[in-house]
């Protein structure tokens, strides 16, 4: 893939949610979510995003083989954003051994809900199962106990503490064992 | 308080590790730090065990407060008279 080619879309569905590629029409909604102080406080960057920055980010995203950004849909309603990017700079996702997933649930109705695990399960399954990644990594603020608890539940282990940040990592075996009970809750029959 | 209401209160108190007095109808997720996405899962397992039911995923996701939990459990034949 050259830098100018637009990536083919990837849609993931399961565990009651759908992840579809972020579209231009989603940008203002996502920018408002991202700039919300409640969401921003947990981000590594505290900078607010302008419409121009958001548009430029989207333009780069279209042809960037090293990352993917999805809108999370539950019952056809957008509730947040999920992302993956290659840890090693310049390595396309389909060749990456280390991938960094990201997630925020913007809809407060689902933040303390088991549903918050669903997009992560889809992404992790995709990274380990489809992309063939050998490790997932994330960096979390040391004081973000909720995110650390969430990731520990998925099998992540703490690798390094530095400057108020914690680097955590997850391999496919730990993920498989740790995610099984969560998947069981989110894979039961639905009423509809 | 009906016996099932007491079981419900005890189930919430155990799963969320909070005093029983804190378990009121208006208690909802995100209203206290103890009720997060992980505790939500623990709570469902606790209530399913205590009432011997197995909820659909939709009901698990919709169980957003104590009052809602009682309403959902009612669909599975649990009475709170």
PDB file of C-alpha atoms in Angstrom:
ATOM      1  CA  UNK A   1       0.000   0.000   0.000  1.00  0.00           C
ATOM      2  CA  UNK A   2       1.389   3.443  -0.865  1.00  0.00           C
ATOM      3  CA  UNK A   3       0.886   6.445   1.394  1.00  0.00           C
ATOM      4  CA  UNK A   4      -1.880   7.804  -0.821  1.00  0.00           C
ATOM      5  CA  UNK A   5      -4.028   4.719  -1.025  1.00  0.00           C
ATOM      6  CA  UNK A   6      -7.152   4.686   1.121  1.00  0.00           C
ATOM      7  CA  UNK A   7      -7.301   1.657   3.389  1.00  0.00           C
ATOM      8  CA  UNK A   8     -10.096  -0.816   2.765  1.00  0.00           C
ATOM      9  CA  UNK A   9     -12.665  -0.596   5.584  1.00  0.00           C
ATOM     10  CA  UNK A  10     -12.741  -3.192   8.338  1.00  0.00           C
ATOM     11  CA  UNK A  11     -15.995  -3.704  10.237  1.00  0.00           C
ATOM     12  CA  UNK A  12     -16.036  -5.893  13.334  1.00  0.00           C
ATOM     13  CA  UNK A  13     -19.229  -7.165  14.970  1.00  0.00           C
ATOM     14  CA  UNK A  14     -19.732  -9.249  18.089  1.00  0.00           C
ATOM     15  CA  UNK A  15     -20.384  -9.151  21.831  1.00  0.00           C
ATOM     16  CA  UNK A  16     -23.436  -6.925  21.090  1.00  0.00           C
ATOM     17  CA  UNK A  17     -21.491  -4.071  19.434  1.00  0.00           C
ATOM     18  CA  UNK A  18     -20.238  -3.126  15.971  1.00  0.00           C
ATOM     19  CA  UNK A  19     -16.999  -1.303  15.182  1.00  0.00           C
ATOM     20  CA  UNK A  20     -17.018   0.525  11.871  1.00  0.00           C
ATOM     21  CA  UNK A  21     -14.403   2.825  10.417  1.00  0.00           C
ATOM     22  CA  UNK A  22     -14.723   6.460  11.475  1.00  0.00           C
ATOM     23  CA  UNK A  23     -16.276   8.511   8.644  1.00  0.00           C
ATOM     24  CA  UNK A  24     -15.984  12.209   7.892  1.00  0.00           C
ATOM     25  CA  UNK A  25     -19.561  12.765   9.097  1.00  0.00           C
ATOM     26  CA  UNK A  26     -18.556  11.473  12.540  1.00  0.00           C
ATOM     27  CA  UNK A  27     -15.758  13.978  13.061  1.00  0.00           C
ATOM     28  CA  UNK A  28     -17.597  16.757  14.886  1.00  0.00           C
ATOM     29  CA  UNK A  29     -19.270  14.330  17.271  1.00  0.00           C
ATOM     30  CA  UNK A  30     -15.940  12.649  17.999  1.00  0.00           C
ATOM     31  CA  UNK A  31     -14.186  15.978  18.456  1.00  0.00           C
ATOM     32  CA  UNK A  32     -16.797  17.039  21.014  1.00  0.00           C
ATOM     33  CA  UNK A  33     -16.388  13.735  22.858  1.00  0.00           C
ATOM     34  CA  UNK A  34     -12.614  14.001  22.783  1.00  0.00           C
ATOM     35  CA  UNK A  35     -12.630  17.600  24.026  1.00  0.00           C
ATOM     36  CA  UNK A  36     -15.029  16.893  26.877  1.00  0.00           C
ATOM     37  CA  UNK A  37     -13.059  17.475  30.098  1.00  0.00           C
ATOM     38  CA  UNK A  38     -14.417  14.253  31.578  1.00  0.00           C
ATOM     39  CA  UNK A  39     -12.901  12.245  28.703  1.00  0.00           C
ATOM     40  CA  UNK A  40      -9.828  14.412  28.237  1.00  0.00           C
ATOM     41  CA  UNK A  41      -8.662  14.077  31.834  1.00  0.00           C
ATOM     42  CA  UNK A  42      -7.724  10.448  31.170  1.00  0.00           C
ATOM     43  CA  UNK A  43      -5.907  11.135  27.881  1.00  0.00           C
ATOM     44  CA  UNK A  44      -2.134  11.388  27.744  1.00  0.00           C
ATOM     45  CA  UNK A  45      -2.539  14.649  25.803  1.00  0.00           C
ATOM     46  CA  UNK A  46      -4.657  17.355  27.453  1.00  0.00           C
ATOM     47  CA  UNK A  47      -4.733  19.481  24.303  1.00  0.00           C
ATOM     48  CA  UNK A  48      -8.167  20.368  22.922  1.00  0.00           C
ATOM     49  CA  UNK A  49      -8.677  19.555  19.259  1.00  0.00           C
ATOM     50  CA  UNK A  50      -9.809  22.175  16.706  1.00  0.00           C
ATOM     51  CA  UNK A  51     -12.010  21.325  13.686  1.00  0.00           C
ATOM     52  CA  UNK A  52      -8.983  21.874  11.436  1.00  0.00           C
ATOM     53  CA  UNK A  53      -6.801  19.539  13.467  1.00  0.00           C
ATOM     54  CA  UNK A  54      -9.541  16.952  13.480  1.00  0.00           C
ATOM     55  CA  UNK A  55      -9.959  17.150   9.714  1.00  0.00           C
ATOM     56  CA  UNK A  56      -6.202  16.881   9.120  1.00  0.00           C
ATOM     57  CA  UNK A  57      -6.062  13.873  11.466  1.00  0.00           C
ATOM     58  CA  UNK A  58      -8.838  12.211   9.503  1.00  0.00           C
ATOM     59  CA  UNK A  59      -7.090  12.875   6.175  1.00  0.00           C
ATOM     60  CA  UNK A  60      -3.922  11.221   7.480  1.00  0.00           C
ATOM     61  CA  UNK A  61      -5.875   8.347   8.953  1.00  0.00           C
ATOM     62  CA  UNK A  62      -7.417   7.428   5.607  1.00  0.00           C
ATOM     63  CA  UNK A  63      -4.130   6.250   4.168  1.00  0.00           C
ATOM     64  CA  UNK A  64      -2.200   5.351   7.310  1.00  0.00           C
ATOM     65  CA  UNK A  65      -1.570   1.584   7.310  1.00  0.00           C
ATOM     66  CA  UNK A  66      -0.238   1.775  10.864  1.00  0.00           C
ATOM     67  CA  UNK A  67      -3.494   2.672  12.602  1.00  0.00           C
ATOM     68  CA  UNK A  68      -7.232   2.227  12.472  1.00  0.00           C
ATOM     69  CA  UNK A  69     -10.013   4.160  14.223  1.00  0.00           C
ATOM     70  CA  UNK A  70     -13.508   2.796  14.684  1.00  0.00           C
ATOM     71  CA  UNK A  71     -16.807   4.213  15.870  1.00  0.00           C
ATOM     72  CA  UNK A  72     -18.446   1.935  18.454  1.00  0.00           C
ATOM     73  CA  UNK A  73     -22.127   1.275  17.808  1.00  0.00           C
ATOM     74  CA  UNK A  74     -24.526  -0.306  20.299  1.00  0.00           C
ATOM     75  CA  UNK A  75     -28.110  -0.806  19.113  1.00  0.00           C
ATOM     76  CA  UNK A  76     -27.075   1.341  16.089  1.00  0.00           C
ATOM     77  CA  UNK A  77     -26.164   4.279  18.371  1.00  0.00           C
ATOM     78  CA  UNK A  78     -22.598   5.652  18.541  1.00  0.00           C
ATOM     79  CA  UNK A  79     -21.261   5.307  22.087  1.00  0.00           C
ATOM     80  CA  UNK A  80     -17.509   5.820  21.718  1.00  0.00           C
ATOM     81  CA  UNK A  81     -14.307   5.319  19.783  1.00  0.00           C
ATOM     82  CA  UNK A  82     -11.950   2.348  19.557  1.00  0.00           C
ATOM     83  CA  UNK A  83      -8.540   2.368  17.913  1.00  0.00           C
ATOM     84  CA  UNK A  84      -5.467   0.293  17.210  1.00  0.00           C
ATOM     85  CA  UNK A  85      -2.039   1.417  16.133  1.00  0.00           C
ATOM     86  CA  UNK A  86       1.278  -0.236  15.517  1.00  0.00           C
ATOM     87  CA  UNK A  87       3.682   0.235  18.439  1.00  0.00           C
ATOM     88  CA  UNK A  88       6.735   0.221  16.192  1.00  0.00           C
ATOM     89  CA  UNK A  89       6.788   3.344  14.069  1.00  0.00           C
ATOM     90  CA  UNK A  90       6.222   2.809  10.361  1.00  0.00           C
ATOM     91  CA  UNK A  91       5.274  -0.860  10.660  1.00  0.00           C
ATOM     92  CA  UNK A  92       1.870  -1.504   9.046  1.00  0.00           C
ATOM     93  CA  UNK A  93      -0.723  -3.149  11.256  1.00  0.00           C
ATOM     94  CA  UNK A  94      -0.812  -6.281   9.133  1.00  0.00           C
ATOM     95  CA  UNK A  95       2.921  -6.794   9.801  1.00  0.00           C
ATOM     96  CA  UNK A  96       3.023  -5.534  13.381  1.00  0.00           C
ATOM     97  CA  UNK A  97       3.911  -7.850  16.235  1.00  0.00           C
ATOM     98  CA  UNK A  98       3.077  -5.220  18.862  1.00  0.00           C
ATOM     99  CA  UNK A  99      -0.176  -3.289  18.697  1.00  0.00           C
ATOM    100  CA  UNK A 100      -1.582  -0.610  20.992  1.00  0.00           C
ATOM    101  CA  UNK A 101      -5.374  -0.579  21.362  1.00  0.00           C
ATOM    102  CA  UNK A 102      -7.218   2.506  22.596  1.00  0.00           C
ATOM    103  CA  UNK A 103     -10.772   3.050  23.766  1.00  0.00           C
ATOM    104  CA  UNK A 104     -13.102   5.584  25.220  1.00  0.00           C
ATOM    105  CA  UNK A 105     -16.771   5.209  25.964  1.00  0.00           C
ATOM    106  CA  UNK A 106     -18.323   8.651  25.528  1.00  0.00           C
ATOM    107  CA  UNK A 107     -21.870   7.672  26.440  1.00  0.00           C
ATOM    108  CA  UNK A 108     -22.057   7.803  30.237  1.00  0.00           C
ATOM    109  CA  UNK A 109     -24.878   5.264  30.193  1.00  0.00           C
ATOM    110  CA  UNK A 110     -22.371   2.556  29.312  1.00  0.00           C
ATOM    111  CA  UNK A 111     -19.164   3.603  31.060  1.00  0.00           C
ATOM    112  CA  UNK A 112     -19.705   1.543  34.213  1.00  0.00           C
ATOM    113  CA  UNK A 113     -21.318  -1.248  32.268  1.00  0.00           C
ATOM    114  CA  UNK A 114     -20.000  -4.645  31.270  1.00  0.00           C
ATOM    115  CA  UNK A 115     -20.668  -3.469  27.712  1.00  0.00           C
ATOM    116  CA  UNK A 116     -17.508  -1.349  28.000  1.00  0.00           C
ATOM    117  CA  UNK A 117     -15.557  -4.588  27.543  1.00  0.00           C
ATOM    118  CA  UNK A 118     -17.212  -5.448  24.222  1.00  0.00           C
ATOM    119  CA  UNK A 119     -15.226  -3.170  21.857  1.00  0.00           C
ATOM    120  CA  UNK A 120     -11.984  -4.245  23.489  1.00  0.00           C
ATOM    121  CA  UNK A 121     -12.820  -7.919  23.082  1.00  0.00           C
ATOM    122  CA  UNK A 122     -13.523  -7.340  19.383  1.00  0.00           C
ATOM    123  CA  UNK A 123     -10.279  -5.406  18.891  1.00  0.00           C
ATOM    124  CA  UNK A 124      -8.171  -7.895  20.815  1.00  0.00           C
ATOM    125  CA  UNK A 125      -9.661 -10.853  18.940  1.00  0.00           C
ATOM    126  CA  UNK A 126      -8.889  -9.037  15.683  1.00  0.00           C
ATOM    127  CA  UNK A 127      -5.315  -8.166  16.689  1.00  0.00           C
ATOM    128  CA  UNK A 128      -4.402 -11.652  17.904  1.00  0.00           C
ATOM    129  CA  UNK A 129      -6.577 -13.652  15.518  1.00  0.00           C
ATOM    130  CA  UNK A 130      -6.526 -11.699  12.233  1.00  0.00           C
ATOM    131  CA  UNK A 131      -3.447  -9.487  12.391  1.00  0.00           C
ATOM    132  CA  UNK A 132      -1.314 -12.089  14.155  1.00  0.00           C
ATOM    133  CA  UNK A 133       0.009  -9.708  16.807  1.00  0.00           C
ATOM    134  CA  UNK A 134       2.078 -11.318  19.547  1.00  0.00           C
ATOM    135  CA  UNK A 135       1.589  -8.587  22.135  1.00  0.00           C
ATOM    136  CA  UNK A 136      -0.777  -5.736  22.919  1.00  0.00           C
ATOM    137  CA  UNK A 137       0.561  -2.732  24.785  1.00  0.00           C
ATOM    138  CA  UNK A 138      -0.945   0.313  26.429  1.00  0.00           C
ATOM    139  CA  UNK A 139       0.203   3.255  28.493  1.00  0.00           C
ATOM    140  CA  UNK A 140      -2.081   4.362  31.288  1.00  0.00           C
ATOM    141  CA  UNK A 141      -1.821   7.200  33.768  1.00  0.00           C
ATOM    142  CA  UNK A 142      -0.698   5.842  37.123  1.00  0.00           C
ATOM    143  CA  UNK A 143      -3.658   7.465  38.879  1.00  0.00           C
ATOM    144  CA  UNK A 144      -6.232   6.071  36.450  1.00  0.00           C
ATOM    145  CA  UNK A 145      -7.145   3.176  38.725  1.00  0.00           C
ATOM    146  CA  UNK A 146     -10.323   2.410  36.779  1.00  0.00           C
ATOM    147  CA  UNK A 147      -8.394   1.848  33.542  1.00  0.00           C
ATOM    148  CA  UNK A 148      -5.756  -0.225  35.323  1.00  0.00           C
ATOM    149  CA  UNK A 149      -8.409  -2.428  36.918  1.00  0.00           C
ATOM    150  CA  UNK A 150     -10.178  -2.782  33.572  1.00  0.00           C
ATOM    151  CA  UNK A 151      -7.000  -3.852  31.817  1.00  0.00           C
ATOM    152  CA  UNK A 152      -5.919  -6.216  34.610  1.00  0.00           C
ATOM    153  CA  UNK A 153      -9.265  -7.952  34.219  1.00  0.00           C
ATOM    154  CA  UNK A 154      -8.381  -8.549  30.563  1.00  0.00           C
ATOM    155  CA  UNK A 155      -5.069 -10.144  31.558  1.00  0.00           C
ATOM    156  CA  UNK A 156      -2.692  -7.188  31.130  1.00  0.00           C
ATOM    157  CA  UNK A 157       0.467  -7.170  33.233  1.00  0.00           C
ATOM    158  CA  UNK A 158       2.335  -4.073  34.367  1.00  0.00           C
ATOM    159  CA  UNK A 159       5.701  -3.820  32.627  1.00  0.00           C
ATOM    160  CA  UNK A 160       7.106  -0.456  33.657  1.00  0.00           C
ATOM    161  CA  UNK A 161       6.300   2.590  35.814  1.00  0.00           C
ATOM    162  CA  UNK A 162       7.810   5.860  34.670  1.00  0.00           C
ATOM    163  CA  UNK A 163       6.963   9.540  35.132  1.00  0.00           C
ATOM    164  CA  UNK A 164       3.449   8.907  36.382  1.00  0.00           C
ATOM    165  CA  UNK A 165       2.661   6.454  33.599  1.00  0.00           C
ATOM    166  CA  UNK A 166       2.304   2.682  33.607  1.00  0.00           C
ATOM    167  CA  UNK A 167       3.158   0.598  30.572  1.00  0.00           C
ATOM    168  CA  UNK A 168       1.113  -2.592  30.439  1.00  0.00           C
ATOM    169  CA  UNK A 169       1.253  -5.572  28.071  1.00  0.00           C
ATOM    170  CA  UNK A 170      -0.910  -8.538  27.137  1.00  0.00           C
ATOM    171  CA  UNK A 171      -0.082 -11.759  25.311  1.00  0.00           C
ATOM    172  CA  UNK A 172      -2.576 -14.024  23.536  1.00  0.00           C
ATOM    173  CA  UNK A 173      -2.496 -16.803  26.156  1.00  0.00           C
ATOM    174  CA  UNK A 174      -3.231 -14.499  29.105  1.00  0.00           C
ATOM    175  CA  UNK A 175      -5.904 -12.794  27.047  1.00  0.00           C
ATOM    176  CA  UNK A 176      -7.610 -16.052  26.175  1.00  0.00           C
ATOM    177  CA  UNK A 177      -7.801 -17.163  29.805  1.00  0.00           C
ATOM    178  CA  UNK A 178      -8.790 -13.787  31.266  1.00  0.00           C
ATOM    179  CA  UNK A 179     -11.357 -12.844  28.649  1.00  0.00           C
ATOM    180  CA  UNK A 180     -13.291 -16.124  28.717  1.00  0.00           C
ATOM    181  CA  UNK A 181     -15.674 -15.203  31.570  1.00  0.00           C
ATOM    182  CA  UNK A 182     -16.295 -11.729  30.121  1.00  0.00           C
ATOM    183  CA  UNK A 183     -17.022 -13.185  26.693  1.00  0.00           C
ATOM    184  CA  UNK A 184     -19.455 -15.640  28.281  1.00  0.00           C
ATOM    185  CA  UNK A 185     -21.539 -12.760  29.688  1.00  0.00           C
ATOM    186  CA  UNK A 186     -21.562 -10.869  26.389  1.00  0.00           C
ATOM    187  CA  UNK A 187     -22.284 -13.864  24.156  1.00  0.00           C
ATOM    188  CA  UNK A 188     -25.564 -15.021  25.664  1.00  0.00           C
ATOM    189  CA  UNK A 189     -28.821 -14.970  23.689  1.00  0.00           C
ATOM    190  CA  UNK A 190     -30.427 -11.562  23.130  1.00  0.00           C
ATOM    191  CA  UNK A 191     -34.097 -10.687  23.401  1.00  0.00           C
ATOM    192  CA  UNK A 192     -34.461  -9.057  19.996  1.00  0.00           C
TER     193      UNK A 192
ATOM    194  CA  UNK B   1     -38.909  -5.781  53.480  1.00  0.00           C
ATOM    195  CA  UNK B   2     -39.727  -8.948  51.475  1.00  0.00           C
ATOM    196  CA  UNK B   3     -37.206 -11.754  51.688  1.00  0.00           C
ATOM    197  CA  UNK B   4     -36.332 -11.380  48.014  1.00  0.00           C
ATOM    198  CA  UNK B   5     -35.793  -7.651  48.529  1.00  0.00           C
ATOM    199  CA  UNK B   6     -33.383  -8.526  51.334  1.00  0.00           C
ATOM    200  CA  UNK B   7     -31.603 -11.015  49.055  1.00  0.00           C
ATOM    201  CA  UNK B   8     -31.356  -8.307  46.393  1.00  0.00           C
ATOM    202  CA  UNK B   9     -29.907  -5.782  48.843  1.00  0.00           C
ATOM    203  CA  UNK B  10     -27.444  -8.343  50.211  1.00  0.00           C
ATOM    204  CA  UNK B  11     -26.437  -9.293  46.656  1.00  0.00           C
ATOM    205  CA  UNK B  12     -25.680  -5.694  45.730  1.00  0.00           C
ATOM    206  CA  UNK B  13     -23.850  -5.053  49.005  1.00  0.00           C
ATOM    207  CA  UNK B  14     -21.667  -8.137  48.554  1.00  0.00           C
ATOM    208  CA  UNK B  15     -20.922  -7.620  44.852  1.00  0.00           C
ATOM    209  CA  UNK B  16     -20.144  -3.916  45.146  1.00  0.00           C
ATOM    210  CA  UNK B  17     -18.534  -4.191  48.599  1.00  0.00           C
ATOM    211  CA  UNK B  18     -20.720  -1.428  50.022  1.00  0.00           C
ATOM    212  CA  UNK B  19     -22.909  -1.203  53.154  1.00  0.00           C
ATOM    213  CA  UNK B  20     -26.455  -2.531  52.725  1.00  0.00           C
ATOM    214  CA  UNK B  21     -27.803   0.894  53.743  1.00  0.00           C
ATOM    215  CA  UNK B  22     -26.314   2.304  50.557  1.00  0.00           C
ATOM    216  CA  UNK B  23     -28.384  -0.064  48.394  1.00  0.00           C
ATOM    217  CA  UNK B  24     -31.406   2.036  47.491  1.00  0.00           C
ATOM    218  CA  UNK B  25     -33.558   2.040  44.362  1.00  0.00           C
ATOM    219  CA  UNK B  26     -31.708   5.018  42.939  1.00  0.00           C
ATOM    220  CA  UNK B  27     -28.260   3.466  43.253  1.00  0.00           C
ATOM    221  CA  UNK B  28     -26.962   3.307  39.668  1.00  0.00           C
ATOM    222  CA  UNK B  29     -23.717   2.535  37.943  1.00  0.00           C
ATOM    223  CA  UNK B  30     -21.352   5.464  37.693  1.00  0.00           C
ATOM    224  CA  UNK B  31     -23.024   6.950  40.781  1.00  0.00           C
ATOM    225  CA  UNK B  32     -20.382   5.345  43.008  1.00  0.00           C
ATOM    226  CA  UNK B  33     -16.806   4.369  42.128  1.00  0.00           C
ATOM    227  CA  UNK B  34     -17.393   0.805  43.345  1.00  0.00           C
ATOM    228  CA  UNK B  35     -19.912   0.124  40.541  1.00  0.00           C
ATOM    229  CA  UNK B  36     -17.741  -0.027  37.447  1.00  0.00           C
ATOM    230  CA  UNK B  37     -17.696  -2.374  34.456  1.00  0.00           C
ATOM    231  CA  UNK B  38     -15.913  -5.088  36.456  1.00  0.00           C
ATOM    232  CA  UNK B  39     -18.232  -4.823  39.448  1.00  0.00           C
ATOM    233  CA  UNK B  40     -21.152  -4.948  37.025  1.00  0.00           C
ATOM    234  CA  UNK B  41     -20.032  -8.417  35.990  1.00  0.00           C
ATOM    235  CA  UNK B  42     -19.569  -9.513  39.613  1.00  0.00           C
ATOM    236  CA  UNK B  43     -23.009  -8.157  40.437  1.00  0.00           C
ATOM    237  CA  UNK B  44     -24.711 -10.101  37.663  1.00  0.00           C
ATOM    238  CA  UNK B  45     -23.013 -13.322  38.774  1.00  0.00           C
ATOM    239  CA  UNK B  46     -24.016 -12.654  42.391  1.00  0.00           C
ATOM    240  CA  UNK B  47     -27.678 -12.008  41.575  1.00  0.00           C
ATOM    241  CA  UNK B  48     -27.875 -14.957  39.196  1.00  0.00           C
ATOM    242  CA  UNK B  49     -26.499 -17.223  41.884  1.00  0.00           C
ATOM    243  CA  UNK B  50     -28.752 -15.911  44.659  1.00  0.00           C
ATOM    244  CA  UNK B  51     -31.948 -16.035  42.563  1.00  0.00           C
ATOM    245  CA  UNK B  52     -31.002 -19.092  40.483  1.00  0.00           C
ATOM    246  CA  UNK B  53     -31.658 -17.353  37.140  1.00  0.00           C
ATOM    247  CA  UNK B  54     -29.634 -16.787  33.979  1.00  0.00           C
ATOM    248  CA  UNK B  55     -30.190 -13.428  32.332  1.00  0.00           C
ATOM    249  CA  UNK B  56     -30.013 -12.552  28.646  1.00  0.00           C
ATOM    250  CA  UNK B  57     -27.132 -10.318  27.615  1.00  0.00           C
ATOM    251  CA  UNK B  58     -29.563  -7.460  26.899  1.00  0.00           C
ATOM    252  CA  UNK B  59     -30.853  -7.648  30.451  1.00  0.00           C
ATOM    253  CA  UNK B  60     -27.320  -7.713  31.827  1.00  0.00           C
ATOM    254  CA  UNK B  61     -26.487  -4.558  29.889  1.00  0.00           C
ATOM    255  CA  UNK B  62     -29.769  -2.872  30.862  1.00  0.00           C
ATOM    256  CA  UNK B  63     -29.287  -3.526  34.578  1.00  0.00           C
ATOM    257  CA  UNK B  64     -28.305   0.033  35.367  1.00  0.00           C
ATOM    258  CA  UNK B  65     -29.762   0.541  38.860  1.00  0.00           C
ATOM    259  CA  UNK B  66     -31.218  -1.316  41.816  1.00  0.00           C
ATOM    260  CA  UNK B  67     -34.758  -0.509  40.650  1.00  0.00           C
ATOM    261  CA  UNK B  68     -33.941  -1.752  37.152  1.00  0.00           C
ATOM    262  CA  UNK B  69     -32.443  -4.943  38.554  1.00  0.00           C
ATOM    263  CA  UNK B  70     -35.676  -5.663  40.423  1.00  0.00           C
ATOM    264  CA  UNK B  71     -37.693  -5.028  37.252  1.00  0.00           C
ATOM    265  CA  UNK B  72     -35.467  -7.339  35.213  1.00  0.00           C
ATOM    266  CA  UNK B  73     -35.472 -10.082  37.835  1.00  0.00           C
ATOM    267  CA  UNK B  74     -39.269  -9.879  37.780  1.00  0.00           C
ATOM    268  CA  UNK B  75     -39.181 -11.031  34.160  1.00  0.00           C
ATOM    269  CA  UNK B  76     -37.424 -14.171  35.345  1.00  0.00           C
ATOM    270  CA  UNK B  77     -40.172 -14.938  37.874  1.00  0.00           C
ATOM    271  CA  UNK B  78     -38.613 -13.336  40.945  1.00  0.00           C
ATOM    272  CA  UNK B  79     -41.277 -11.549  43.001  1.00  0.00           C
ATOM    273  CA  UNK B  80     -40.725  -8.676  45.413  1.00  0.00           C
ATOM    274  CA  UNK B  81     -44.173  -8.329  47.046  1.00  0.00           C
TER     275      UNK B  81
END
